[in-house]
């Protein structure tokens, strides 16, 4: 029986073909999802990243659930054979493809074979492979995909990949002395990209070897004027070297080609290294200011400083510490206090980035671009490939004494490319997740405040005498705040804003409010956004596929603060093992307290938020007969 053949085309208008017949994917947002999966073939792409592409960087609160719906519809549109390639893998999806099943995969394979042949000295074969790679391009990729973010980020990446491949082929053809044939094509590209010095240099060589020396030198002068006028920069050393070869009428083909085609990363390392060693070396000092340290956090702060100082003694190691805990518990403030305390030991500066957490994570590519610029690399010399940026970053930071603070990290994979090179540096991370898979890290779990610490914080805001006058009411408010400094600060601020309220008045408002979280909001501070971030990060579990978000909705529908795996299994109609896996995922996300005697607990804030989620789900859960029975 003949095997079905699949072909996914991305290097032009998006197309999926089964046995040479078009499979229609016409819905605009499904096409965005399809393109995102193809660009990350055989790699997991998170639901959050897909949402960034679908909604152009501004996903709605319901984005995660809506993306899952789009993937379901995309699978239906692709049909049984093609849809089986889209696998659910935490924290998102994976498109499983063989290399020959997509034009981008074939393109990559041709480039790889070209490099192998060039390494063996077979320039003819290498040129053929590069030509076949370029022949796969039909039109501008992603032009038919309705996502500005996807086109800006991935479209530019693909165009850069194509240009680099063209430049490799030109180098090979020049080495084979086919300069005359290249001139028309190079002229066309230089007119399109007049500031791309690598192309200009190759055209100058091709013109010179074709007996057109004056045209080559005239091209150099025109390019120099453009660079000065538009970028305020002189031509690169590589382009100047080509000009000098031509002026001296001493053509050294292979040396000149090597000079022009040389990758930028080594030059960037040299430039930045020189800047580091000079008297005006860049010393970034990016740490944000912090509020006063909570007295209850003096102990955790001392432990955090000790862990970073002790691990820094290991030769060649980067001292790494992770502060983890629930949203609003004070992780960022504690980490920044530790960072300021260690600032004097970080003689080469401090780098800081807020990675955005699970709702809107910042890409490593973007952070590396900023860090490299902060470390003295001219932006024009920062590599476009993420792997090259990582290599350059490690080279620049190796042997330095830097402090890198990564706030609000989502996962270990987001952190690894940002770990400094070996020796002397410190890395401090905050995350709601434990990040147990981050190698060599010391983990500090920051717990909510106990009653004494919470009373002290509230008293520091509204005044100790006010708290002493109504101790029972104060304790009632603080029980609802669940020991979270963020919630306590909001409560204290609301009392200050309304001096005619007693603490008892506010306690009654909190206990009677139909939407508790609306009461715990002031200015741009609120509890709901913090809980939204935790909820948006929920993903189906890898082993059984149980959806923790669905479990959380059930907990909200039951309107009780306690539950068990048996009760949830009954409500969901699943095994108790599956229910327990979903509940444990909620514990990991800080949306549920760990079980005691087999009973899981929602505090007042979590119960209020779960109830909102259940109400948003509508009759699907509110009218559930088992919910009423419970």
PDB file of C-alpha atoms in Angstrom, residues 20 22 70 86 110 145 154 226 265 277 286 291 311 361 432 435 442 445 453 478 508 536 554 570 628:
ATOM      1  CA  UNK A  20      -0.011  16.607  -3.831  1.00  0.00           C
ATOM      2  CA  UNK A  22      -4.138  21.052  -1.264  1.00  0.00           C
ATOM      3  CA  UNK A  70      -8.022  27.020  17.460  1.00  0.00           C
ATOM      4  CA  UNK A  86       0.144  18.003  16.092  1.00  0.00           C
ATOM      5  CA  UNK A 110      20.558  21.536   1.780  1.00  0.00           C
ATOM      6  CA  UNK A 145      -0.378  35.274   7.538  1.00  0.00           C
ATOM      7  CA  UNK A 154       9.870  35.260  12.213  1.00  0.00           C
ATOM      8  CA  UNK A 226      25.018  56.250   2.365  1.00  0.00           C
ATOM      9  CA  UNK A 265      30.314  37.322  16.052  1.00  0.00           C
ATOM     10  CA  UNK A 277      39.290  46.445  29.115  1.00  0.00           C
ATOM     11  CA  UNK A 286      20.207  48.311  36.054  1.00  0.00           C
ATOM     12  CA  UNK A 291      10.623  49.294  49.116  1.00  0.00           C
ATOM     13  CA  UNK A 311      28.276  28.959  45.684  1.00  0.00           C
ATOM     14  CA  UNK A 361       7.029  35.969  28.577  1.00  0.00           C
ATOM     15  CA  UNK A 432       6.413  31.269  40.769  1.00  0.00           C
ATOM     16  CA  UNK A 435      12.466  25.404  38.611  1.00  0.00           C
ATOM     17  CA  UNK A 442      19.901  27.044  45.333  1.00  0.00           C
ATOM     18  CA  UNK A 445      10.756  29.110  48.974  1.00  0.00           C
ATOM     19  CA  UNK A 453       4.404  39.579  60.539  1.00  0.00           C
ATOM     20  CA  UNK A 478      -5.479  39.554  57.454  1.00  0.00           C
ATOM     21  CA  UNK A 508     -17.434  43.304  56.885  1.00  0.00           C
ATOM     22  CA  UNK A 536      -2.926  31.528  32.479  1.00  0.00           C
ATOM     23  CA  UNK A 554     -14.855  22.693  39.496  1.00  0.00           C
ATOM     24  CA  UNK A 570     -16.565  12.267  41.034  1.00  0.00           C
ATOM     25  CA  UNK A 628     -25.292  20.736  43.729  1.00  0.00           C
TER      26      UNK A 628
END
